[in-house]
């Protein structure tokens, strides 16, 4: 089963430099994933359902998309467990004046089917047919890995961002940012919960503000580490999207973003952590060339700890990328 979505990029999709926001691309990726997984989960007779986004694996932005280009989003289901669906999504941009095409994004998303009659009921997923037994085994391995990572991430989610009075430039407090959003009907699925793509777009906006405040230059999304959706966000909730700088290398910035929800309609409850992720940004000149990133100045022990953790993730990603390049060179 495969799906394609095609859309031309408009001025309101982009930043002042004409580069399409990473959040816009993430929203398109999620829309394609939601459609194909919901179709699959309703492909057999049974209780009607809607596929809800549970997790997005690390996504690299390989090349920027510009205003006027056409984005072609293709999605394919690559693995199913009893209660979840893995969707692989590729994004290709096309310059319709020259015909030039380039791959801009590759993403892996996980969905779970929720009953239309009872939103707290997770239904069983129809199995897919694999061309080779190895494909199923590899998919099962990816499923177990993401399941473990989701649990670990949820356990360490408890931080809160507090405002800082008169912060110094290039400190964590100087660039940290928050955005408050009232969840309306246009943000939600048929079940009355926020679309994952809407949440990711808001998260990218906040991360972009943090990066721009730190660098004072044009910035673009380079990658997004795994985004974990811990709990559903209901229509009528007020969500606070908070972002802070955690690490800088010479040419990139890591920004931690999390979403807290305050439900007010129907069933008031205490604020809870709904989503969390790390975004990586790069600084660009007016000509689109990479610029050096100002060093992040850490002040507290927590900031220093988060900086070292971010450095570990940066080095791990760098080593993995170098290994992939060496493997590709040998083939």
PDB file of C-alpha atoms in Angstrom:
ATOM      1  CA  UNK A   1       0.000   0.000   0.000  1.00  0.00           C
ATOM      2  CA  UNK A   2       1.419   3.400  -1.031  1.00  0.00           C
ATOM      3  CA  UNK A   3       0.262   7.019  -1.071  1.00  0.00           C
ATOM      4  CA  UNK A   4       1.379  10.276  -2.694  1.00  0.00           C
ATOM      5  CA  UNK A   5       0.582  13.886  -1.752  1.00  0.00           C
ATOM      6  CA  UNK A   6       1.677  16.801  -3.946  1.00  0.00           C
ATOM      7  CA  UNK A   7       1.595  20.504  -3.075  1.00  0.00           C
ATOM      8  CA  UNK A   8       3.260  23.681  -4.323  1.00  0.00           C
ATOM      9  CA  UNK A   9       5.089  25.730  -1.679  1.00  0.00           C
ATOM     10  CA  UNK A  10       3.631  29.198  -1.070  1.00  0.00           C
ATOM     11  CA  UNK A  11       5.118  32.340   0.543  1.00  0.00           C
ATOM     12  CA  UNK A  12       3.268  31.694   3.815  1.00  0.00           C
ATOM     13  CA  UNK A  13       5.062  28.314   4.067  1.00  0.00           C
ATOM     14  CA  UNK A  14       8.516  29.924   4.221  1.00  0.00           C
ATOM     15  CA  UNK A  15      10.788  32.165   6.276  1.00  0.00           C
ATOM     16  CA  UNK A  16      12.020  35.596   5.198  1.00  0.00           C
ATOM     17  CA  UNK A  17      14.840  33.999   3.187  1.00  0.00           C
ATOM     18  CA  UNK A  18      12.395  31.918   1.123  1.00  0.00           C
ATOM     19  CA  UNK A  19      13.213  28.557   2.729  1.00  0.00           C
ATOM     20  CA  UNK A  20      10.164  26.475   3.627  1.00  0.00           C
ATOM     21  CA  UNK A  21       9.776  25.997   7.395  1.00  0.00           C
ATOM     22  CA  UNK A  22      10.767  22.567   8.663  1.00  0.00           C
ATOM     23  CA  UNK A  23       7.458  22.453  10.531  1.00  0.00           C
ATOM     24  CA  UNK A  24       5.545  22.786   7.254  1.00  0.00           C
ATOM     25  CA  UNK A  25       7.375  19.755   5.854  1.00  0.00           C
ATOM     26  CA  UNK A  26       6.821  17.792   9.074  1.00  0.00           C
ATOM     27  CA  UNK A  27       3.091  18.567   8.912  1.00  0.00           C
ATOM     28  CA  UNK A  28       2.900  17.279   5.317  1.00  0.00           C
ATOM     29  CA  UNK A  29       4.821  14.128   6.289  1.00  0.00           C
ATOM     30  CA  UNK A  30       2.408  13.462   9.154  1.00  0.00           C
ATOM     31  CA  UNK A  31      -0.660  14.041   6.967  1.00  0.00           C
ATOM     32  CA  UNK A  32       0.556  11.410   4.506  1.00  0.00           C
ATOM     33  CA  UNK A  33       1.321   8.982   7.326  1.00  0.00           C
ATOM     34  CA  UNK A  34      -2.060   9.509   8.977  1.00  0.00           C
ATOM     35  CA  UNK A  35      -3.967   8.915   5.736  1.00  0.00           C
ATOM     36  CA  UNK A  36      -2.183   5.714   4.727  1.00  0.00           C
ATOM     37  CA  UNK A  37      -2.223   4.193   8.224  1.00  0.00           C
ATOM     38  CA  UNK A  38      -5.904   5.057   8.798  1.00  0.00           C
ATOM     39  CA  UNK A  39      -6.779   3.515   5.419  1.00  0.00           C
ATOM     40  CA  UNK A  40      -4.899   0.347   6.292  1.00  0.00           C
ATOM     41  CA  UNK A  41      -6.409   0.011   9.760  1.00  0.00           C
ATOM     42  CA  UNK A  42      -9.901   0.248   8.235  1.00  0.00           C
ATOM     43  CA  UNK A  43      -9.137  -2.115   5.337  1.00  0.00           C
ATOM     44  CA  UNK A  44     -10.850  -5.071   7.018  1.00  0.00           C
ATOM     45  CA  UNK A  45     -14.341  -5.381   8.488  1.00  0.00           C
ATOM     46  CA  UNK A  46     -14.422  -4.291  12.104  1.00  0.00           C
ATOM     47  CA  UNK A  47     -14.699  -1.288  14.388  1.00  0.00           C
ATOM     48  CA  UNK A  48     -13.981   2.006  12.554  1.00  0.00           C
ATOM     49  CA  UNK A  49     -10.865   3.823  13.763  1.00  0.00           C
ATOM     50  CA  UNK A  50      -8.459   6.712  13.212  1.00  0.00           C
ATOM     51  CA  UNK A  51      -4.680   6.231  13.299  1.00  0.00           C
ATOM     52  CA  UNK A  52      -3.031   8.461  15.917  1.00  0.00           C
ATOM     53  CA  UNK A  53       0.644   9.460  15.732  1.00  0.00           C
ATOM     54  CA  UNK A  54       2.727   7.913  18.534  1.00  0.00           C
ATOM     55  CA  UNK A  55       6.298   8.645  17.439  1.00  0.00           C
ATOM     56  CA  UNK A  56       8.444  10.115  14.675  1.00  0.00           C
ATOM     57  CA  UNK A  57      11.964   8.709  14.343  1.00  0.00           C
ATOM     58  CA  UNK A  58      14.970  10.970  13.702  1.00  0.00           C
ATOM     59  CA  UNK A  59      14.399  13.002  10.543  1.00  0.00           C
ATOM     60  CA  UNK A  60      17.165  14.733   8.586  1.00  0.00           C
ATOM     61  CA  UNK A  61      16.471  17.726   6.369  1.00  0.00           C
ATOM     62  CA  UNK A  62      18.792  16.842   3.492  1.00  0.00           C
ATOM     63  CA  UNK A  63      18.114  19.921   1.379  1.00  0.00           C
ATOM     64  CA  UNK A  64      15.960  23.059   1.794  1.00  0.00           C
ATOM     65  CA  UNK A  65      12.695  23.465  -0.115  1.00  0.00           C
ATOM     66  CA  UNK A  66      11.999  26.916  -1.597  1.00  0.00           C
ATOM     67  CA  UNK A  67       8.921  28.958  -2.451  1.00  0.00           C
ATOM     68  CA  UNK A  68       7.471  27.920  -5.815  1.00  0.00           C
ATOM     69  CA  UNK A  69       8.847  24.381  -5.693  1.00  0.00           C
ATOM     70  CA  UNK A  70       6.532  21.372  -5.648  1.00  0.00           C
ATOM     71  CA  UNK A  71       6.814  18.968  -2.721  1.00  0.00           C
ATOM     72  CA  UNK A  72       6.011  15.342  -3.543  1.00  0.00           C
ATOM     73  CA  UNK A  73       5.367  13.302  -0.382  1.00  0.00           C
ATOM     74  CA  UNK A  74       5.261   9.517  -0.771  1.00  0.00           C
ATOM     75  CA  UNK A  75       4.304   7.151   2.060  1.00  0.00           C
ATOM     76  CA  UNK A  76       4.459   3.365   2.421  1.00  0.00           C
ATOM     77  CA  UNK A  77       3.616   0.982   5.264  1.00  0.00           C
ATOM     78  CA  UNK A  78       6.699  -1.098   6.058  1.00  0.00           C
ATOM     79  CA  UNK A  79       5.767  -2.953   9.269  1.00  0.00           C
ATOM     80  CA  UNK A  80       2.768  -3.760  11.446  1.00  0.00           C
ATOM     81  CA  UNK A  81       2.682  -5.105  14.986  1.00  0.00           C
ATOM     82  CA  UNK A  82      -0.497  -6.128  16.763  1.00  0.00           C
ATOM     83  CA  UNK A  83      -1.340  -2.544  17.750  1.00  0.00           C
ATOM     84  CA  UNK A  84       0.906  -0.262  15.673  1.00  0.00           C
ATOM     85  CA  UNK A  85       1.833   0.690  12.112  1.00  0.00           C
ATOM     86  CA  UNK A  86       5.248   1.806  10.836  1.00  0.00           C
ATOM     87  CA  UNK A  87       5.142   4.227   7.892  1.00  0.00           C
ATOM     88  CA  UNK A  88       8.145   5.273   5.789  1.00  0.00           C
ATOM     89  CA  UNK A  89       7.796   8.704   4.166  1.00  0.00           C
ATOM     90  CA  UNK A  90      10.025  10.339   1.527  1.00  0.00           C
ATOM     91  CA  UNK A  91       9.820  13.958   0.383  1.00  0.00           C
ATOM     92  CA  UNK A  92      11.106  15.095  -3.008  1.00  0.00           C
ATOM     93  CA  UNK A  93      11.086  18.700  -4.195  1.00  0.00           C
ATOM     94  CA  UNK A  94      10.793  19.722  -7.847  1.00  0.00           C
ATOM     95  CA  UNK A  95      11.664  23.015  -9.486  1.00  0.00           C
ATOM     96  CA  UNK A  96       8.841  23.261 -12.025  1.00  0.00           C
ATOM     97  CA  UNK A  97      10.780  25.793 -14.126  1.00  0.00           C
ATOM     98  CA  UNK A  98      13.847  23.607 -14.675  1.00  0.00           C
ATOM     99  CA  UNK A  99      12.477  20.162 -13.845  1.00  0.00           C
ATOM    100  CA  UNK A 100      15.291  19.575 -11.329  1.00  0.00           C
ATOM    101  CA  UNK A 101      14.364  17.184  -8.516  1.00  0.00           C
ATOM    102  CA  UNK A 102      16.019  16.367  -5.187  1.00  0.00           C
ATOM    103  CA  UNK A 103      15.240  14.268  -2.125  1.00  0.00           C
ATOM    104  CA  UNK A 104      14.749  16.581   0.856  1.00  0.00           C
ATOM    105  CA  UNK A 105      13.477  14.348   3.681  1.00  0.00           C
ATOM    106  CA  UNK A 106      13.174  10.740   4.794  1.00  0.00           C
ATOM    107  CA  UNK A 107      11.092   9.919   7.865  1.00  0.00           C
ATOM    108  CA  UNK A 108       9.735   6.972   9.816  1.00  0.00           C
ATOM    109  CA  UNK A 109       6.484   7.355  11.775  1.00  0.00           C
ATOM    110  CA  UNK A 110       4.584   5.058  14.150  1.00  0.00           C
ATOM    111  CA  UNK A 111       0.790   5.103  14.493  1.00  0.00           C
ATOM    112  CA  UNK A 112      -1.758   3.345  16.696  1.00  0.00           C
ATOM    113  CA  UNK A 113      -5.442   2.834  15.693  1.00  0.00           C
ATOM    114  CA  UNK A 114      -7.953   4.376  18.110  1.00  0.00           C
ATOM    115  CA  UNK A 115     -11.628   3.421  18.021  1.00  0.00           C
ATOM    116  CA  UNK A 116     -14.117   6.070  16.872  1.00  0.00           C
ATOM    117  CA  UNK A 117     -16.527   4.773  19.516  1.00  0.00           C
ATOM    118  CA  UNK A 118     -14.047   4.810  22.409  1.00  0.00           C
ATOM    119  CA  UNK A 119     -10.939   6.975  22.036  1.00  0.00           C
ATOM    120  CA  UNK A 120      -9.131   5.114  24.808  1.00  0.00           C
ATOM    121  CA  UNK A 121      -9.471   1.790  23.022  1.00  0.00           C
ATOM    122  CA  UNK A 122      -6.530   0.711  20.853  1.00  0.00           C
ATOM    123  CA  UNK A 123      -7.631  -1.695  18.119  1.00  0.00           C
ATOM    124  CA  UNK A 124      -5.721  -4.476  16.408  1.00  0.00           C
ATOM    125  CA  UNK A 125      -3.916  -3.721  13.144  1.00  0.00           C
ATOM    126  CA  UNK A 126      -4.466  -5.878  10.031  1.00  0.00           C
ATOM    127  CA  UNK A 127      -1.120  -7.551   9.215  1.00  0.00           C
ATOM    128  CA  UNK A 128       0.709  -6.758   5.981  1.00  0.00           C
ATOM    129  CA  UNK A 129       2.388  -9.255   3.663  1.00  0.00           C
ATOM    130  CA  UNK A 130       6.197  -9.135   3.530  1.00  0.00           C
ATOM    131  CA  UNK A 131       8.185  -9.930   0.399  1.00  0.00           C
ATOM    132  CA  UNK A 132      10.917 -11.527   2.544  1.00  0.00           C
ATOM    133  CA  UNK A 133      11.063 -12.895   6.087  1.00  0.00           C
ATOM    134  CA  UNK A 134      14.030 -10.591   6.747  1.00  0.00           C
ATOM    135  CA  UNK A 135      11.787  -7.541   6.244  1.00  0.00           C
ATOM    136  CA  UNK A 136       9.486  -8.667   9.033  1.00  0.00           C
ATOM    137  CA  UNK A 137      12.416  -9.457  11.350  1.00  0.00           C
ATOM    138  CA  UNK A 138      14.022  -6.057  10.718  1.00  0.00           C
ATOM    139  CA  UNK A 139      10.686  -4.306  11.302  1.00  0.00           C
ATOM    140  CA  UNK A 140      10.182  -6.159  14.581  1.00  0.00           C
ATOM    141  CA  UNK A 141      13.649  -5.064  15.719  1.00  0.00           C
ATOM    142  CA  UNK A 142      12.827  -1.405  14.928  1.00  0.00           C
ATOM    143  CA  UNK A 143       9.529  -1.765  16.786  1.00  0.00           C
ATOM    144  CA  UNK A 144      11.195  -3.074  19.961  1.00  0.00           C
ATOM    145  CA  UNK A 145      13.873  -0.348  19.847  1.00  0.00           C
ATOM    146  CA  UNK A 146      11.390   2.521  19.531  1.00  0.00           C
ATOM    147  CA  UNK A 147       9.170   1.022  22.230  1.00  0.00           C
ATOM    148  CA  UNK A 148      12.097   0.999  24.686  1.00  0.00           C
ATOM    149  CA  UNK A 149      13.193   4.514  23.738  1.00  0.00           C
ATOM    150  CA  UNK A 150       9.657   5.894  24.224  1.00  0.00           C
ATOM    151  CA  UNK A 151       9.586   4.463  27.757  1.00  0.00           C
ATOM    152  CA  UNK A 152      12.986   5.921  28.658  1.00  0.00           C
ATOM    153  CA  UNK A 153      12.068   9.353  27.258  1.00  0.00           C
ATOM    154  CA  UNK A 154       8.789   9.475  29.165  1.00  0.00           C
ATOM    155  CA  UNK A 155      10.555   8.645  32.425  1.00  0.00           C
ATOM    156  CA  UNK A 156      12.994  11.580  32.123  1.00  0.00           C
ATOM    157  CA  UNK A 157      10.390  14.167  31.098  1.00  0.00           C
ATOM    158  CA  UNK A 158       9.841  16.474  34.050  1.00  0.00           C
ATOM    159  CA  UNK A 159      11.744  19.675  33.337  1.00  0.00           C
ATOM    160  CA  UNK A 160      10.069  23.063  33.336  1.00  0.00           C
ATOM    161  CA  UNK A 161      11.376  26.273  31.737  1.00  0.00           C
ATOM    162  CA  UNK A 162      11.268  29.347  33.970  1.00  0.00           C
ATOM    163  CA  UNK A 163      11.717  32.953  32.779  1.00  0.00           C
ATOM    164  CA  UNK A 164      15.109  34.600  33.388  1.00  0.00           C
ATOM    165  CA  UNK A 165      15.419  38.280  34.344  1.00  0.00           C
ATOM    166  CA  UNK A 166      17.924  40.316  32.266  1.00  0.00           C
ATOM    167  CA  UNK A 167      19.762  37.332  30.744  1.00  0.00           C
ATOM    168  CA  UNK A 168      23.137  37.772  29.063  1.00  0.00           C
ATOM    169  CA  UNK A 169      23.438  37.164  25.272  1.00  0.00           C
ATOM    170  CA  UNK A 170      24.192  33.584  24.199  1.00  0.00           C
ATOM    171  CA  UNK A 171      23.019  32.127  27.514  1.00  0.00           C
ATOM    172  CA  UNK A 172      20.205  29.561  27.749  1.00  0.00           C
ATOM    173  CA  UNK A 173      17.880  32.106  29.363  1.00  0.00           C
ATOM    174  CA  UNK A 174      18.523  34.694  26.629  1.00  0.00           C
ATOM    175  CA  UNK A 175      17.117  32.596  23.769  1.00  0.00           C
ATOM    176  CA  UNK A 176      14.576  30.340  25.519  1.00  0.00           C
ATOM    177  CA  UNK A 177      11.057  30.851  24.189  1.00  0.00           C
ATOM    178  CA  UNK A 178       7.477  29.742  24.727  1.00  0.00           C
ATOM    179  CA  UNK A 179       4.301  29.832  22.676  1.00  0.00           C
ATOM    180  CA  UNK A 180       0.752  29.399  24.019  1.00  0.00           C
ATOM    181  CA  UNK A 181      -1.938  27.967  21.724  1.00  0.00           C
ATOM    182  CA  UNK A 182      -5.639  27.248  22.256  1.00  0.00           C
ATOM    183  CA  UNK A 183      -6.528  23.980  20.527  1.00  0.00           C
ATOM    184  CA  UNK A 184      -9.470  24.535  18.176  1.00  0.00           C
ATOM    185  CA  UNK A 185     -11.510  22.255  15.884  1.00  0.00           C
ATOM    186  CA  UNK A 186      -9.272  22.946  12.869  1.00  0.00           C
ATOM    187  CA  UNK A 187      -6.289  21.526  14.802  1.00  0.00           C
ATOM    188  CA  UNK A 188      -7.980  18.212  15.513  1.00  0.00           C
ATOM    189  CA  UNK A 189      -8.777  14.790  14.087  1.00  0.00           C
ATOM    190  CA  UNK A 190     -12.230  13.200  13.873  1.00  0.00           C
ATOM    191  CA  UNK A 191     -11.735  12.061  17.464  1.00  0.00           C
ATOM    192  CA  UNK A 192     -11.256  15.624  18.733  1.00  0.00           C
ATOM    193  CA  UNK A 193      -7.533  15.323  19.464  1.00  0.00           C
ATOM    194  CA  UNK A 194      -4.719  17.413  17.997  1.00  0.00           C
ATOM    195  CA  UNK A 195      -3.133  16.253  14.729  1.00  0.00           C
ATOM    196  CA  UNK A 196       0.488  15.245  15.284  1.00  0.00           C
ATOM    197  CA  UNK A 197       1.490  17.427  12.343  1.00  0.00           C
ATOM    198  CA  UNK A 198      -0.046  20.534  13.946  1.00  0.00           C
ATOM    199  CA  UNK A 199       1.925  19.913  17.134  1.00  0.00           C
ATOM    200  CA  UNK A 200       5.188  19.362  15.234  1.00  0.00           C
ATOM    201  CA  UNK A 201       4.713  22.578  13.248  1.00  0.00           C
ATOM    202  CA  UNK A 202       4.268  24.592  16.457  1.00  0.00           C
ATOM    203  CA  UNK A 203       7.315  22.899  18.000  1.00  0.00           C
ATOM    204  CA  UNK A 204       9.427  23.800  14.963  1.00  0.00           C
ATOM    205  CA  UNK A 205       8.273  27.428  15.193  1.00  0.00           C
ATOM    206  CA  UNK A 206       9.406  27.689  18.812  1.00  0.00           C
ATOM    207  CA  UNK A 207      12.722  25.929  18.089  1.00  0.00           C
ATOM    208  CA  UNK A 208      13.273  28.349  15.185  1.00  0.00           C
ATOM    209  CA  UNK A 209      12.693  31.358  17.442  1.00  0.00           C
ATOM    210  CA  UNK A 210      15.228  30.017  19.963  1.00  0.00           C
ATOM    211  CA  UNK A 211      17.815  29.469  17.202  1.00  0.00           C
ATOM    212  CA  UNK A 212      17.207  32.907  15.650  1.00  0.00           C
ATOM    213  CA  UNK A 213      17.514  34.655  19.016  1.00  0.00           C
ATOM    214  CA  UNK A 214      20.818  32.916  19.672  1.00  0.00           C
ATOM    215  CA  UNK A 215      22.384  33.556  16.232  1.00  0.00           C
ATOM    216  CA  UNK A 216      20.626  36.689  14.960  1.00  0.00           C
ATOM    217  CA  UNK A 217      20.880  35.212  11.433  1.00  0.00           C
ATOM    218  CA  UNK A 218      18.805  33.190   8.980  1.00  0.00           C
ATOM    219  CA  UNK A 219      18.378  29.692  10.423  1.00  0.00           C
ATOM    220  CA  UNK A 220      16.971  26.437   9.002  1.00  0.00           C
ATOM    221  CA  UNK A 221      15.991  23.081  10.486  1.00  0.00           C
ATOM    222  CA  UNK A 222      18.750  20.507   9.937  1.00  0.00           C
ATOM    223  CA  UNK A 223      17.223  17.525  11.726  1.00  0.00           C
ATOM    224  CA  UNK A 224      14.752  16.429  14.372  1.00  0.00           C
ATOM    225  CA  UNK A 225      15.547  13.672  16.835  1.00  0.00           C
ATOM    226  CA  UNK A 226      12.781  11.227  17.688  1.00  0.00           C
ATOM    227  CA  UNK A 227       9.530  13.008  18.594  1.00  0.00           C
ATOM    228  CA  UNK A 228       7.573  11.107  21.241  1.00  0.00           C
ATOM    229  CA  UNK A 229       3.851  11.693  21.692  1.00  0.00           C
ATOM    230  CA  UNK A 230       3.292  10.651  25.306  1.00  0.00           C
ATOM    231  CA  UNK A 231      -0.378  11.589  25.669  1.00  0.00           C
ATOM    232  CA  UNK A 232      -3.220  12.825  23.488  1.00  0.00           C
ATOM    233  CA  UNK A 233      -4.148  16.542  23.526  1.00  0.00           C
ATOM    234  CA  UNK A 234      -7.879  17.209  23.492  1.00  0.00           C
ATOM    235  CA  UNK A 235      -9.787  19.983  21.717  1.00  0.00           C
ATOM    236  CA  UNK A 236     -10.236  22.966  24.028  1.00  0.00           C
ATOM    237  CA  UNK A 237      -6.909  22.447  25.778  1.00  0.00           C
ATOM    238  CA  UNK A 238      -4.385  25.246  26.133  1.00  0.00           C
ATOM    239  CA  UNK A 239      -0.925  24.026  25.167  1.00  0.00           C
ATOM    240  CA  UNK A 240       2.390  25.633  26.038  1.00  0.00           C
ATOM    241  CA  UNK A 241       5.256  24.866  23.657  1.00  0.00           C
ATOM    242  CA  UNK A 242       8.604  25.637  25.311  1.00  0.00           C
ATOM    243  CA  UNK A 243      12.088  25.563  23.824  1.00  0.00           C
ATOM    244  CA  UNK A 244      15.623  26.071  25.121  1.00  0.00           C
ATOM    245  CA  UNK A 245      19.137  25.734  23.746  1.00  0.00           C
ATOM    246  CA  UNK A 246      20.952  22.683  25.108  1.00  0.00           C
ATOM    247  CA  UNK A 247      24.097  22.377  22.974  1.00  0.00           C
ATOM    248  CA  UNK A 248      26.082  24.162  20.259  1.00  0.00           C
ATOM    249  CA  UNK A 249      28.849  22.890  18.014  1.00  0.00           C
ATOM    250  CA  UNK A 250      30.771  25.089  15.576  1.00  0.00           C
ATOM    251  CA  UNK A 251      28.008  24.904  12.972  1.00  0.00           C
ATOM    252  CA  UNK A 252      24.843  23.599  14.661  1.00  0.00           C
ATOM    253  CA  UNK A 253      22.512  24.119  17.614  1.00  0.00           C
ATOM    254  CA  UNK A 254      20.463  21.565  19.544  1.00  0.00           C
ATOM    255  CA  UNK A 255      17.180  22.824  20.980  1.00  0.00           C
ATOM    256  CA  UNK A 256      14.988  20.892  23.387  1.00  0.00           C
ATOM    257  CA  UNK A 257      11.268  21.425  22.851  1.00  0.00           C
ATOM    258  CA  UNK A 258       8.386  20.088  24.900  1.00  0.00           C
ATOM    259  CA  UNK A 259       4.630  20.545  24.894  1.00  0.00           C
ATOM    260  CA  UNK A 260       2.569  20.804  28.077  1.00  0.00           C
ATOM    261  CA  UNK A 261      -1.238  20.642  27.969  1.00  0.00           C
ATOM    262  CA  UNK A 262      -3.805  22.237  30.272  1.00  0.00           C
ATOM    263  CA  UNK A 263      -7.238  20.677  29.608  1.00  0.00           C
ATOM    264  CA  UNK A 264     -10.110  23.006  30.501  1.00  0.00           C
ATOM    265  CA  UNK A 265     -13.103  21.692  28.550  1.00  0.00           C
ATOM    266  CA  UNK A 266     -15.206  18.675  29.694  1.00  0.00           C
ATOM    267  CA  UNK A 267     -12.608  17.071  31.989  1.00  0.00           C
ATOM    268  CA  UNK A 268     -10.313  19.459  33.859  1.00  0.00           C
ATOM    269  CA  UNK A 269      -7.055  17.856  35.045  1.00  0.00           C
ATOM    270  CA  UNK A 270      -3.573  18.936  35.999  1.00  0.00           C
ATOM    271  CA  UNK A 271      -1.106  20.072  33.359  1.00  0.00           C
ATOM    272  CA  UNK A 272       0.773  17.167  31.756  1.00  0.00           C
ATOM    273  CA  UNK A 273       3.713  16.641  29.400  1.00  0.00           C
ATOM    274  CA  UNK A 274       2.290  15.593  26.008  1.00  0.00           C
ATOM    275  CA  UNK A 275       5.210  15.708  23.537  1.00  0.00           C
ATOM    276  CA  UNK A 276       9.000  16.119  23.640  1.00  0.00           C
ATOM    277  CA  UNK A 277      11.825  16.273  21.088  1.00  0.00           C
ATOM    278  CA  UNK A 278      15.237  17.721  20.178  1.00  0.00           C
ATOM    279  CA  UNK A 279      15.591  19.928  17.062  1.00  0.00           C
ATOM    280  CA  UNK A 280      18.895  20.754  15.369  1.00  0.00           C
ATOM    281  CA  UNK A 281      19.330  24.027  13.462  1.00  0.00           C
ATOM    282  CA  UNK A 282      22.102  25.564  11.383  1.00  0.00           C
ATOM    283  CA  UNK A 283      22.905  29.221  10.744  1.00  0.00           C
ATOM    284  CA  UNK A 284      23.081  30.453   7.135  1.00  0.00           C
ATOM    285  CA  UNK A 285      24.331  33.584   5.397  1.00  0.00           C
ATOM    286  CA  UNK A 286      22.228  35.547   2.893  1.00  0.00           C
ATOM    287  CA  UNK A 287      23.852  33.395   0.193  1.00  0.00           C
ATOM    288  CA  UNK A 288      22.783  30.203   1.964  1.00  0.00           C
ATOM    289  CA  UNK A 289      26.289  29.303   3.174  1.00  0.00           C
ATOM    290  CA  UNK A 290      26.820  27.823   6.684  1.00  0.00           C
ATOM    291  CA  UNK A 291      27.904  30.305   9.331  1.00  0.00           C
ATOM    292  CA  UNK A 292      29.688  29.679  12.660  1.00  0.00           C
ATOM    293  CA  UNK A 293      27.325  29.349  15.623  1.00  0.00           C
ATOM    294  CA  UNK A 294      28.051  31.422  18.756  1.00  0.00           C
ATOM    295  CA  UNK A 295      29.099  29.182  21.660  1.00  0.00           C
ATOM    296  CA  UNK A 296      26.323  28.558  24.204  1.00  0.00           C
ATOM    297  CA  UNK A 297      27.261  29.951  27.618  1.00  0.00           C
ATOM    298  CA  UNK A 298      26.116  27.557  30.343  1.00  0.00           C
ATOM    299  CA  UNK A 299      25.645  28.950  33.858  1.00  0.00           C
ATOM    300  CA  UNK A 300      23.954  26.365  36.090  1.00  0.00           C
ATOM    301  CA  UNK A 301      24.851  22.749  36.800  1.00  0.00           C
ATOM    302  CA  UNK A 302      21.697  21.593  34.994  1.00  0.00           C
ATOM    303  CA  UNK A 303      22.641  23.592  31.891  1.00  0.00           C
ATOM    304  CA  UNK A 304      26.147  22.120  31.940  1.00  0.00           C
ATOM    305  CA  UNK A 305      24.714  18.607  32.311  1.00  0.00           C
ATOM    306  CA  UNK A 306      22.306  19.129  29.404  1.00  0.00           C
ATOM    307  CA  UNK A 307      25.176  20.532  27.303  1.00  0.00           C
ATOM    308  CA  UNK A 308      27.254  17.375  27.867  1.00  0.00           C
ATOM    309  CA  UNK A 309      24.240  15.165  27.066  1.00  0.00           C
ATOM    310  CA  UNK A 310      23.673  17.131  23.862  1.00  0.00           C
ATOM    311  CA  UNK A 311      27.349  16.811  22.981  1.00  0.00           C
ATOM    312  CA  UNK A 312      27.026  13.039  23.376  1.00  0.00           C
ATOM    313  CA  UNK A 313      24.054  12.939  21.005  1.00  0.00           C
ATOM    314  CA  UNK A 314      25.930  15.153  18.516  1.00  0.00           C
ATOM    315  CA  UNK A 315      29.031  12.933  18.514  1.00  0.00           C
ATOM    316  CA  UNK A 316      26.918   9.776  18.260  1.00  0.00           C
ATOM    317  CA  UNK A 317      25.039  11.143  15.248  1.00  0.00           C
ATOM    318  CA  UNK A 318      28.300  12.323  13.634  1.00  0.00           C
ATOM    319  CA  UNK A 319      29.896   8.892  14.072  1.00  0.00           C
ATOM    320  CA  UNK A 320      26.831   7.140  12.647  1.00  0.00           C
ATOM    321  CA  UNK A 321      26.820   9.452   9.615  1.00  0.00           C
ATOM    322  CA  UNK A 322      30.530   8.840   8.971  1.00  0.00           C
ATOM    323  CA  UNK A 323      29.996   5.078   9.216  1.00  0.00           C
ATOM    324  CA  UNK A 324      27.159   5.280   6.683  1.00  0.00           C
ATOM    325  CA  UNK A 325      29.334   7.305   4.291  1.00  0.00           C
ATOM    326  CA  UNK A 326      32.170   4.782   4.574  1.00  0.00           C
ATOM    327  CA  UNK A 327      29.782   1.906   3.953  1.00  0.00           C
ATOM    328  CA  UNK A 328      28.333   3.668   0.893  1.00  0.00           C
ATOM    329  CA  UNK A 329      31.858   4.302  -0.437  1.00  0.00           C
ATOM    330  CA  UNK A 330      32.715   0.587  -0.214  1.00  0.00           C
ATOM    331  CA  UNK A 331      29.613  -0.465  -2.170  1.00  0.00           C
TER     332      UNK A 331
END
